[in-house]
């Protein structure tokens, strides 16, 4: 089982994307969110990210998809506290990448394949 960690500045966005991808993907996918600050404001919490990655680390592979800016920096910083290979940080559009990752993970793909699918979502035409 692959785990996705969705890191967003907004708790509502992180939860909403989780709701969407869990409806689209099979049940063999763990999706953990780290949205907002510890006091519920918009922003990124290193503690929330660390807890999410720790929870997800029980899976066979962990793919982390942040939304933008400080979320990316926070994930990079937090990943330095984990052993190498614990999780892969993916540069992907947040919604499209999360959907592509979840659907790919539900097929039994590896973490590397899931990360690639998320990255490739950046180039998916919408017409």
CSV table of N, CA and C in Angstrom, one decimal, residues 22-123:
chain,number,residue,atom,x,y,z
A,22,UNK,N,-9.9,9.8,-2.3
A,22,UNK,CA,-10.3,8.5,-1.7
A,22,UNK,C,-11.6,8.0,-2.4
A,23,UNK,N,-12.4,8.9,-3.0
A,23,UNK,CA,-13.6,8.4,-3.7
A,23,UNK,C,-13.2,7.8,-5.1
A,24,UNK,N,-12.1,8.3,-5.7
A,24,UNK,CA,-11.7,7.9,-7.0
A,24,UNK,C,-10.8,6.7,-7.0
A,25,UNK,N,-10.1,6.5,-5.9
A,25,UNK,CA,-9.1,5.4,-5.8
A,25,UNK,C,-9.6,4.2,-5.0
A,26,UNK,N,-9.0,3.1,-5.2
A,26,UNK,CA,-9.4,1.9,-4.4
A,26,UNK,C,-9.0,2.1,-2.9
A,27,UNK,N,-9.5,1.2,-2.1
A,27,UNK,CA,-9.4,1.3,-0.7
A,27,UNK,C,-7.9,0.9,-0.2
A,28,UNK,N,-7.1,0.5,-1.1
A,28,UNK,CA,-5.7,0.2,-0.7
A,28,UNK,C,-4.8,1.4,-0.7
A,29,UNK,N,-5.3,2.5,-0.3
A,29,UNK,CA,-4.6,3.8,-0.4
A,29,UNK,C,-4.8,4.5,0.9
A,30,UNK,N,-3.7,4.9,1.6
A,30,UNK,CA,-3.8,5.7,2.8
A,30,UNK,C,-3.5,7.2,2.4
A,31,UNK,N,-4.4,8.1,2.7
A,31,UNK,CA,-4.3,9.5,2.4
A,31,UNK,C,-4.3,10.3,3.7
A,32,UNK,N,-3.2,11.0,4.0
A,32,UNK,CA,-3.1,11.7,5.3
A,32,UNK,C,-2.9,13.2,4.9
A,33,UNK,N,-3.5,14.1,5.6
A,33,UNK,CA,-3.4,15.5,5.3
A,33,UNK,C,-2.7,16.2,6.4
A,34,UNK,N,-2.0,17.3,6.0
A,34,UNK,CA,-1.4,18.3,6.9
A,34,UNK,C,-1.7,19.6,6.4
A,35,UNK,N,-2.9,20.1,6.8
A,35,UNK,CA,-3.4,21.4,6.3
A,35,UNK,C,-3.4,22.5,7.4
A,36,UNK,N,-2.9,23.7,7.0
A,36,UNK,CA,-3.0,24.8,7.9
A,36,UNK,C,-2.0,24.8,9.1
A,37,UNK,N,-2.2,25.7,10.0
A,37,UNK,CA,-1.3,25.8,11.1
A,37,UNK,C,-1.9,25.1,12.3
A,38,UNK,N,-1.2,25.0,13.4
A,38,UNK,CA,-1.7,24.3,14.5
A,38,UNK,C,-2.9,24.9,15.2
A,39,UNK,N,-3.0,26.2,15.0
A,39,UNK,CA,-4.2,26.9,15.6
A,39,UNK,C,-5.3,27.1,14.5
A,40,UNK,N,-5.2,26.4,13.4
A,40,UNK,CA,-6.3,26.4,12.4
A,40,UNK,C,-6.3,27.5,11.4
A,41,UNK,N,-5.3,28.3,11.4
A,41,UNK,CA,-5.2,29.4,10.4
A,41,UNK,C,-4.5,28.9,9.1
A,42,UNK,N,-4.6,29.7,8.1
A,42,UNK,CA,-3.9,29.4,6.8
A,42,UNK,C,-2.4,29.4,7.0
A,43,UNK,N,-1.7,28.5,6.5
A,43,UNK,CA,-0.3,28.4,6.7
A,43,UNK,C,0.2,26.9,6.7
A,44,UNK,N,1.4,26.7,7.1
A,44,UNK,CA,2.0,25.4,7.1
A,44,UNK,C,2.6,25.1,8.5
A,45,UNK,N,2.3,24.0,9.0
A,45,UNK,CA,2.9,23.6,10.3
A,45,UNK,C,3.8,22.4,10.2
A,46,UNK,N,5.1,22.6,10.6
A,46,UNK,CA,6.1,21.6,10.5
A,46,UNK,C,5.6,20.4,11.4
A,47,UNK,N,5.0,20.7,12.5
A,47,UNK,CA,4.5,19.6,13.4
A,47,UNK,C,3.5,18.7,12.7
A,48,UNK,N,2.5,19.4,12.0
A,48,UNK,CA,1.5,18.6,11.3
A,48,UNK,C,2.1,17.8,10.2
A,49,UNK,N,3.0,18.4,9.5
A,49,UNK,CA,3.7,17.6,8.4
A,49,UNK,C,4.4,16.4,9.0
A,50,UNK,N,5.1,16.6,10.0
A,50,UNK,CA,5.9,15.5,10.7
A,50,UNK,C,4.9,14.4,11.1
A,51,UNK,N,3.8,14.8,11.8
A,51,UNK,CA,2.9,13.8,12.2
A,51,UNK,C,2.3,13.0,11.0
A,52,UNK,N,2.0,13.7,9.9
A,52,UNK,CA,1.4,13.1,8.8
A,52,UNK,C,2.4,12.1,8.1
A,53,UNK,N,3.6,12.5,8.0
A,53,UNK,CA,4.6,11.6,7.4
A,53,UNK,C,4.8,10.4,8.3
A,54,UNK,N,4.9,10.6,9.6
A,54,UNK,CA,5.0,9.5,10.6
A,54,UNK,C,3.9,8.5,10.4
A,55,UNK,N,2.7,9.0,10.4
A,55,UNK,CA,1.5,8.1,10.2
A,55,UNK,C,1.6,7.4,8.9
A,56,UNK,N,2.0,8.1,7.8
A,56,UNK,CA,2.0,7.5,6.5
A,56,UNK,C,3.2,6.5,6.4
A,57,UNK,N,4.2,6.6,7.2
A,57,UNK,CA,5.4,5.8,7.0
A,57,UNK,C,5.2,4.3,7.3
A,58,UNK,N,4.0,4.0,7.8
A,58,UNK,CA,3.6,2.6,7.9
A,58,UNK,C,3.4,1.9,6.6
A,59,UNK,N,3.2,2.7,5.5
A,59,UNK,CA,2.9,2.1,4.2
A,59,UNK,C,4.1,1.7,3.5
A,60,UNK,N,4.0,1.1,2.4
A,60,UNK,CA,5.1,0.5,1.6
A,60,UNK,C,5.9,1.7,0.9
A,61,UNK,N,5.3,2.8,0.8
A,61,UNK,CA,5.9,4.0,0.2
A,61,UNK,C,5.1,5.2,0.5
A,62,UNK,N,5.8,6.3,0.6
A,62,UNK,CA,5.1,7.6,0.9
A,62,UNK,C,5.4,8.6,-0.1
A,63,UNK,N,4.4,9.2,-0.7
A,63,UNK,CA,4.5,10.3,-1.6
A,63,UNK,C,3.9,11.5,-1.0
A,64,UNK,N,4.7,12.6,-1.0
A,64,UNK,CA,4.2,13.8,-0.4
A,64,UNK,C,4.0,14.9,-1.5
A,65,UNK,N,2.8,15.4,-1.5
A,65,UNK,CA,2.4,16.5,-2.5
A,65,UNK,C,2.0,17.7,-1.7
A,66,UNK,N,2.9,18.8,-1.8
A,66,UNK,CA,2.6,20.0,-1.2
A,66,UNK,C,1.9,21.0,-2.2
A,67,UNK,N,1.2,22.0,-1.7
A,67,UNK,CA,0.5,22.9,-2.6
A,67,UNK,C,1.5,23.9,-3.2
A,68,UNK,N,2.1,24.7,-2.3
A,68,UNK,CA,3.0,25.8,-2.9
A,68,UNK,C,3.9,26.4,-1.8
A,69,UNK,N,4.9,27.2,-2.2
A,69,UNK,CA,5.7,28.0,-1.4
A,69,UNK,C,6.2,27.4,-0.1
A,70,UNK,N,5.7,28.0,1.0
A,70,UNK,CA,6.3,27.5,2.3
A,70,UNK,C,5.9,26.1,2.6
A,71,UNK,N,4.9,25.5,2.0
A,71,UNK,CA,4.6,24.1,2.2
A,71,UNK,C,5.7,23.3,1.7
A,72,UNK,N,6.2,23.6,0.5
A,72,UNK,CA,7.4,22.9,-0.1
A,72,UNK,C,8.6,23.0,0.9
A,73,UNK,N,8.9,24.2,1.3
A,73,UNK,CA,10.0,24.4,2.2
A,73,UNK,C,9.9,23.7,3.5
A,74,UNK,N,8.6,23.7,4.0
A,74,UNK,CA,8.4,23.0,5.3
A,74,UNK,C,8.6,21.5,5.1
A,75,UNK,N,8.1,20.9,4.0
A,75,UNK,CA,8.2,19.5,3.8
A,75,UNK,C,9.7,19.1,3.6
A,76,UNK,N,10.4,19.9,2.9
A,76,UNK,CA,11.9,19.7,2.7
A,76,UNK,C,12.6,19.7,4.1
A,77,UNK,N,12.3,20.6,4.9
A,77,UNK,CA,12.9,20.7,6.2
A,77,UNK,C,12.5,19.5,7.1
A,78,UNK,N,11.3,19.1,7.1
A,78,UNK,CA,10.8,18.0,7.9
A,78,UNK,C,11.4,16.7,7.4
A,79,UNK,N,11.5,16.5,6.1
A,79,UNK,CA,12.1,15.3,5.6
A,79,UNK,C,13.5,15.1,6.0
A,80,UNK,N,14.2,16.1,6.3
A,80,UNK,CA,15.6,16.0,6.8
A,80,UNK,C,15.7,15.3,8.2
A,81,UNK,N,14.6,15.3,8.9
A,81,UNK,CA,14.5,14.6,10.2
A,81,UNK,C,14.3,13.1,10.1
A,82,UNK,N,13.9,12.7,8.9
A,82,UNK,CA,13.6,11.2,8.7
A,82,UNK,C,14.7,10.6,8.0
A,83,UNK,N,14.8,9.2,8.1
A,83,UNK,CA,15.9,8.5,7.4
A,83,UNK,C,15.6,8.7,5.9
A,84,UNK,N,16.7,8.7,5.1
A,84,UNK,CA,16.6,8.9,3.7
A,84,UNK,C,15.7,7.8,3.1
A,85,UNK,N,14.9,8.1,2.1
A,85,UNK,CA,14.0,7.2,1.5
A,85,UNK,C,12.6,7.0,2.2
A,86,UNK,N,12.4,7.7,3.3
A,86,UNK,CA,11.2,7.6,4.1
A,86,UNK,C,10.0,8.0,3.2
A,87,UNK,N,10.2,9.1,2.5
A,87,UNK,CA,9.1,9.7,1.6
A,87,UNK,C,9.8,10.4,0.5
A,88,UNK,N,9.0,10.5,-0.6
A,88,UNK,CA,9.4,11.3,-1.8
A,88,UNK,C,8.6,12.5,-1.9
A,89,UNK,N,9.2,13.7,-2.0
A,89,UNK,CA,8.5,14.9,-2.2
A,89,UNK,C,8.3,15.1,-3.7
A,90,UNK,N,7.1,15.4,-4.1
A,90,UNK,CA,6.8,15.5,-5.5
A,90,UNK,C,6.4,16.9,-6.0
A,91,UNK,N,7.0,17.4,-7.0
A,91,UNK,CA,6.7,18.7,-7.6
A,91,UNK,C,5.6,18.4,-8.6
A,92,UNK,N,4.3,18.7,-8.2
A,92,UNK,CA,3.2,18.4,-9.1
A,92,UNK,C,2.1,19.4,-8.7
A,93,UNK,N,1.2,19.6,-9.7
A,93,UNK,CA,0.0,20.4,-9.4
A,93,UNK,C,-0.8,19.7,-8.3
A,94,UNK,N,-1.2,20.5,-7.3
A,94,UNK,CA,-1.8,19.9,-6.1
A,94,UNK,C,-3.0,19.0,-6.4
A,95,UNK,N,-4.0,19.5,-7.0
A,95,UNK,CA,-5.2,18.7,-7.3
A,95,UNK,C,-5.0,17.6,-8.3
A,96,UNK,N,-4.5,18.0,-9.5
A,96,UNK,CA,-4.3,17.1,-10.6
A,96,UNK,C,-3.3,16.0,-10.2
A,97,UNK,N,-2.2,16.4,-9.6
A,97,UNK,CA,-1.2,15.5,-9.2
A,97,UNK,C,-1.7,14.5,-8.1
A,98,UNK,N,-2.5,15.0,-7.2
A,98,UNK,CA,-3.0,14.1,-6.1
A,98,UNK,C,-4.0,13.1,-6.7
A,99,UNK,N,-4.8,13.5,-7.7
A,99,UNK,CA,-5.7,12.5,-8.3
A,99,UNK,C,-4.9,11.5,-9.1
A,100,UNK,N,-4.0,12.0,-9.9
A,100,UNK,CA,-3.1,11.0,-10.7
A,100,UNK,C,-2.4,10.1,-9.8
A,101,UNK,N,-1.9,10.6,-8.7
A,101,UNK,CA,-1.1,9.7,-7.8
A,101,UNK,C,-2.0,8.7,-7.1
A,102,UNK,N,-3.2,9.1,-6.7
A,102,UNK,CA,-4.1,8.2,-6.0
A,102,UNK,C,-4.6,7.1,-7.0
A,103,UNK,N,-5.0,7.5,-8.2
A,103,UNK,CA,-5.5,6.5,-9.1
A,103,UNK,C,-4.3,5.5,-9.5
A,104,UNK,N,-3.1,6.0,-9.7
A,104,UNK,CA,-2.0,5.1,-10.0
A,104,UNK,C,-1.7,4.2,-8.8
A,105,UNK,N,-1.7,4.8,-7.6
A,105,UNK,CA,-1.4,4.0,-6.4
A,105,UNK,C,-2.4,2.8,-6.2
A,106,UNK,N,-3.7,3.1,-6.6
A,106,UNK,CA,-4.7,2.1,-6.4
A,106,UNK,C,-4.6,0.9,-7.3
A,107,UNK,N,-3.7,1.0,-8.3
A,107,UNK,CA,-3.4,-0.1,-9.2
A,107,UNK,C,-2.3,-1.0,-8.7
A,108,UNK,N,-1.7,-0.6,-7.5
A,108,UNK,CA,-0.7,-1.4,-7.0
A,108,UNK,C,0.7,-1.0,-7.4
A,109,UNK,N,0.8,0.2,-8.0
A,109,UNK,CA,2.0,0.8,-8.4
A,109,UNK,C,3.0,1.1,-7.3
A,110,UNK,N,4.3,1.2,-7.6
A,110,UNK,CA,5.3,1.5,-6.6
A,110,UNK,C,5.2,3.0,-6.3
A,111,UNK,N,5.9,3.4,-5.2
A,111,UNK,CA,6.0,4.9,-4.9
A,111,UNK,C,6.6,5.7,-6.0
A,112,UNK,N,7.6,5.1,-6.7
A,112,UNK,CA,8.2,5.8,-7.8
A,112,UNK,C,7.3,6.0,-8.9
A,113,UNK,N,6.5,5.0,-9.2
A,113,UNK,CA,5.5,5.1,-10.3
A,113,UNK,C,4.4,6.1,-9.9
A,114,UNK,N,4.0,6.1,-8.6
A,114,UNK,CA,3.0,7.1,-8.2
A,114,UNK,C,3.5,8.5,-8.3
A,115,UNK,N,4.7,8.7,-7.9
A,115,UNK,CA,5.4,10.0,-7.9
A,115,UNK,C,5.4,10.5,-9.4
A,116,UNK,N,5.8,9.6,-10.3
A,116,UNK,CA,5.9,10.0,-11.7
A,116,UNK,C,4.5,10.4,-12.2
A,117,UNK,N,3.5,9.6,-11.9
A,117,UNK,CA,2.2,10.0,-12.4
A,117,UNK,C,1.7,11.3,-11.9
A,118,UNK,N,2.1,11.7,-10.6
A,118,UNK,CA,1.7,13.0,-10.1
A,118,UNK,C,2.5,14.1,-10.9
A,119,UNK,N,3.8,13.9,-11.1
A,119,UNK,CA,4.5,14.9,-11.9
A,119,UNK,C,4.0,15.0,-13.3
A,120,UNK,N,3.6,13.9,-13.9
A,120,UNK,CA,3.1,14.0,-15.3
A,120,UNK,C,1.8,14.7,-15.4
A,121,UNK,N,1.1,14.8,-14.3
A,121,UNK,CA,-0.2,15.5,-14.4
A,121,UNK,C,-0.1,16.9,-14.7
A,122,UNK,N,1.1,17.5,-14.5
A,122,UNK,CA,1.3,18.9,-14.9
A,122,UNK,C,1.1,19.1,-16.4
A,123,UNK,N,1.3,18.1,-17.2
A,123,UNK,CA,1.2,18.3,-18.7
A,123,UNK,C,-0.1,17.7,-19.3
